[in-house]
Short mmCIF file of N, CA and C in Angstrom, two decimals:
data_model
loop_
_atom_site.label_atom_id
_atom_site.label_comp_id
_atom_site.label_asym_id
_atom_site.label_seq_id
_atom_site.Cartn_x
_atom_site.Cartn_y
_atom_site.Cartn_z
N UNK A 17 5.49 12.87 15.87
CA UNK A 17 4.47 12.81 15.06
C UNK A 17 4.95 13.74 13.61
N UNK A 18 4.23 13.27 12.76
CA UNK A 18 4.94 13.45 11.37
C UNK A 18 3.72 14.68 10.55
N UNK A 19 4.33 15.81 10.30
CA UNK A 19 4.02 16.71 9.94
C UNK A 19 3.31 16.67 8.27
N UNK A 20 3.44 15.29 7.34
CA UNK A 20 2.66 15.29 6.25
C UNK A 20 1.69 14.77 6.25
N UNK A 21 0.75 14.82 5.50
CA UNK A 21 -0.61 14.21 5.56
C UNK A 21 -0.53 13.11 5.14
N UNK A 22 -1.62 12.24 5.72
CA UNK A 22 -1.70 10.88 5.43
C UNK A 22 -1.58 10.30 3.96
N UNK A 23 -2.28 10.73 3.43
CA UNK A 23 -1.97 10.69 1.64
C UNK A 23 -0.35 10.60 1.12
N UNK A 24 0.17 11.89 1.38
CA UNK A 24 1.52 11.63 1.50
C UNK A 24 2.39 10.31 1.92
N UNK A 25 2.03 10.39 3.22
CA UNK A 25 2.64 8.94 4.00
C UNK A 25 2.22 7.81 2.96
N UNK A 26 1.09 7.52 2.91
CA UNK A 26 0.88 6.44 2.05
C UNK A 26 1.53 6.29 0.81
N UNK A 27 1.52 7.50 0.26
CA UNK A 27 2.51 7.42 -1.52
C UNK A 27 3.67 6.98 -1.36
N UNK A 28 4.61 7.41 -0.09
CA UNK A 28 6.09 7.52 0.20
C UNK A 28 5.91 5.45 0.57
N UNK A 29 5.04 5.03 1.11
CA UNK A 29 4.85 3.35 1.32
C UNK A 29 4.79 2.97 -0.22
N UNK A 30 3.74 3.54 -0.95
CA UNK A 30 3.89 2.85 -2.30
C UNK A 30 4.71 3.10 -3.25
N UNK A 31 5.82 4.19 -3.25
CA UNK A 31 6.57 4.22 -3.92
C UNK A 31 7.72 3.41 -3.51
N UNK A 32 7.94 3.41 -1.92
CA UNK A 32 9.13 2.48 -1.62
C UNK A 32 8.82 1.11 -2.41
N UNK A 33 7.45 0.28 -2.17
CA UNK A 33 7.37 -0.88 -3.00
C UNK A 33 8.03 -0.73 -4.42
N UNK A 34 7.19 0.29 -5.15
CA UNK A 34 7.75 0.39 -6.62
C UNK A 34 9.16 0.64 -6.92
N UNK A 35 10.12 0.83 -5.78
CA UNK A 35 11.42 0.91 -6.07
C UNK A 35 11.91 -0.74 -5.27
N UNK A 36 11.46 -1.53 -4.82
CA UNK A 36 11.79 -2.58 -4.51
C UNK A 36 12.53 -2.77 -2.92
N UNK A 37 11.86 -1.67 -2.36
CA UNK A 37 12.55 -1.50 -0.51
C UNK A 37 11.30 -2.63 -0.07
N UNK A 38 12.05 -3.12 0.91
CA UNK A 38 11.59 -3.95 1.98
C UNK A 38 10.19 -3.32 2.79
N UNK A 39 9.46 -3.91 3.03
CA UNK A 39 8.42 -3.29 3.48
C UNK A 39 9.05 -2.81 5.38
N UNK A 40 10.37 -3.48 5.55
CA UNK A 40 10.86 -2.85 6.74
C UNK A 40 11.55 -1.85 6.58
N UNK A 41 11.43 -1.12 5.42
CA UNK A 41 12.54 0.06 5.30
C UNK A 41 11.23 1.31 5.95
N UNK A 42 10.06 0.96 6.44
CA UNK A 42 9.31 1.78 7.12
C UNK A 42 10.05 3.15 7.76
N UNK A 43 10.06 3.80 7.64
CA UNK A 43 10.56 5.15 8.58
C UNK A 43 10.04 5.49 9.46
N UNK A 44 8.72 5.47 9.82
CA UNK A 44 8.16 5.71 10.79
C UNK A 44 8.17 4.80 12.19
N UNK A 45 7.77 5.36 13.35
CA UNK A 45 7.99 4.49 14.44
C UNK A 45 6.91 3.42 14.39
N UNK A 46 7.00 1.89 14.94
CA UNK A 46 6.13 1.25 15.22
C UNK A 46 4.93 1.48 15.94
N UNK A 47 3.78 1.37 15.70
CA UNK A 47 2.53 1.20 16.74
C UNK A 47 2.32 3.29 16.43
N UNK A 48 2.62 3.80 15.53
CA UNK A 48 2.54 5.05 15.35
C UNK A 48 1.61 5.10 13.80
N UNK A 49 0.38 6.09 14.05
CA UNK A 49 -0.53 6.40 12.71
C UNK A 49 0.16 6.21 11.82
N UNK A 50 1.39 7.05 11.62
CA UNK A 50 1.89 7.31 10.28
C UNK A 50 2.86 5.74 10.09
N UNK A 51 3.44 5.05 10.64
CA UNK A 51 3.70 3.53 10.44
C UNK A 51 2.69 2.91 9.45
N UNK A 52 1.47 2.88 10.49
CA UNK A 52 0.22 2.06 9.76
C UNK A 52 0.04 2.69 8.50
N UNK A 53 -0.11 4.06 8.28
CA UNK A 53 -0.38 4.72 6.76
C UNK A 53 0.84 4.20 5.76
N UNK A 54 1.95 4.36 6.21
CA UNK A 54 2.79 3.87 5.38
C UNK A 54 2.71 2.57 4.97
N UNK A 55 2.51 1.45 5.61
CA UNK A 55 2.62 -0.19 5.32
C UNK A 55 1.36 -0.09 4.64
N UNK A 56 0.11 0.66 4.75
CA UNK A 56 -0.98 0.31 4.17
C UNK A 56 -0.99 1.08 2.32
N UNK A 57 -0.01 1.99 2.13
CA UNK A 57 0.20 2.27 0.86
C UNK A 57 1.21 1.30 0.36
N UNK A 58 1.93 0.83 0.99
CA UNK A 58 3.31 -0.14 0.35
C UNK A 58 2.30 -1.58 0.25
N UNK A 59 0.87 -1.68 0.91
CA UNK A 59 0.43 -3.04 0.85
C UNK A 59 -0.77 -2.65 -0.33
N UNK A 60 -1.72 -1.60 -0.39
CA UNK A 60 -2.17 -1.29 -1.36
C UNK A 60 -2.34 -1.96 -2.87
N UNK A 61 -1.01 -2.25 -3.24
CA UNK A 61 -1.16 -2.29 -4.81
C UNK A 61 -1.65 -3.98 -5.17
N UNK A 62 -0.87 -5.12 -3.77
CA UNK A 62 -1.47 -6.29 -3.53
C UNK A 62 -3.05 -6.25 -3.60
N UNK A 63 -3.66 -5.25 -2.81
CA UNK A 63 -5.39 -5.59 -2.89
C UNK A 63 -6.00 -5.07 -3.72
N UNK A 64 -5.19 -4.15 -4.50
CA UNK A 64 -5.98 -3.37 -5.80
C UNK A 64 -5.70 -4.73 -6.88
N UNK A 65 -4.39 -5.43 -6.87
CA UNK A 65 -4.24 -6.72 -8.13
C UNK A 65 -5.34 -7.71 -7.94
N UNK A 66 -5.50 -8.17 -6.36
CA UNK A 66 -6.14 -9.25 -5.96
C UNK A 66 -7.71 -8.93 -6.61
N UNK A 67 -7.87 -7.57 -6.18
CA UNK A 67 -9.34 -7.35 -6.53
C UNK A 67 -9.56 -7.40 -8.06
N UNK A 68 -8.68 -6.92 -8.77
CA UNK A 68 -9.03 -6.71 -10.23
C UNK A 68 -8.87 -8.35 -10.76
N UNK A 69 -7.97 -9.11 -10.41
CA UNK A 69 -7.76 -10.58 -10.70
C UNK A 69 -9.46 -11.31 -10.52
N UNK A 70 -10.28 -10.76 -9.49
CA UNK A 70 -10.91 -11.46 -9.08
C UNK A 70 -12.56 -11.12 -9.67
N UNK A 71 -12.18 -9.84 -10.24
CA UNK A 71 -13.43 -9.44 -11.08
C UNK A 71 -13.18 -9.63 -12.44
N UNK A 72 -11.76 -10.14 -12.94
CA UNK A 72 -12.01 -10.51 -14.18
C UNK A 72 -12.07 -12.54 -14.40
N UNK A 73 -12.04 -12.71 -13.17
CA UNK A 73 -12.30 -14.16 -13.24
C UNK A 73 -13.57 -14.31 -13.12
N UNK A 74 -14.41 -13.56 -12.53
CA UNK A 74 -15.98 -13.49 -12.84
C UNK A 74 -16.23 -13.12 -13.96
N UNK A 75 -15.79 -12.03 -14.65
CA UNK A 75 -16.30 -11.62 -15.98
C UNK A 75 -16.30 -12.83 -16.82
N UNK A 76 -14.78 -13.29 -16.60
CA UNK A 76 -14.56 -14.42 -17.64
C UNK A 76 -15.48 -15.47 -17.53
N UNK A 77 -15.67 -15.88 -16.45
CA UNK A 77 -16.83 -17.12 -16.17
C UNK A 77 -18.47 -16.57 -16.62
N UNK A 78 -18.62 -15.19 -16.72
CA UNK A 78 -19.96 -14.77 -17.23
C UNK A 78 -19.64 -15.03 -18.83
N UNK A 79 -18.84 -14.60 -19.52
CA UNK A 79 -18.66 -14.79 -20.97
C UNK A 79 -18.54 -16.12 -21.49
N UNK A 80 -18.22 -16.82 -20.76
CA UNK A 80 -18.24 -18.37 -21.39
C UNK A 80 -19.44 -18.86 -21.25
N UNK A 81 -20.88 -18.30 -20.64
CA UNK A 81 -21.76 -19.18 -20.54
C UNK A 81 -22.72 -18.79 -21.72
#
């Protein structure tokens, strides 16, 4: 079990992605909470980008009316 906080572990995943590390670089044991938290941090930028893109498309459609 990791002694790091979930926020720190999530940040590790995000920083790994920013460095260009593959998702398989997750240092925590599979099926552990830390592994899932790291992976969630790694994937969060994708979700945020998708949400922002969807919001922009909706805003753009409203402006064209």
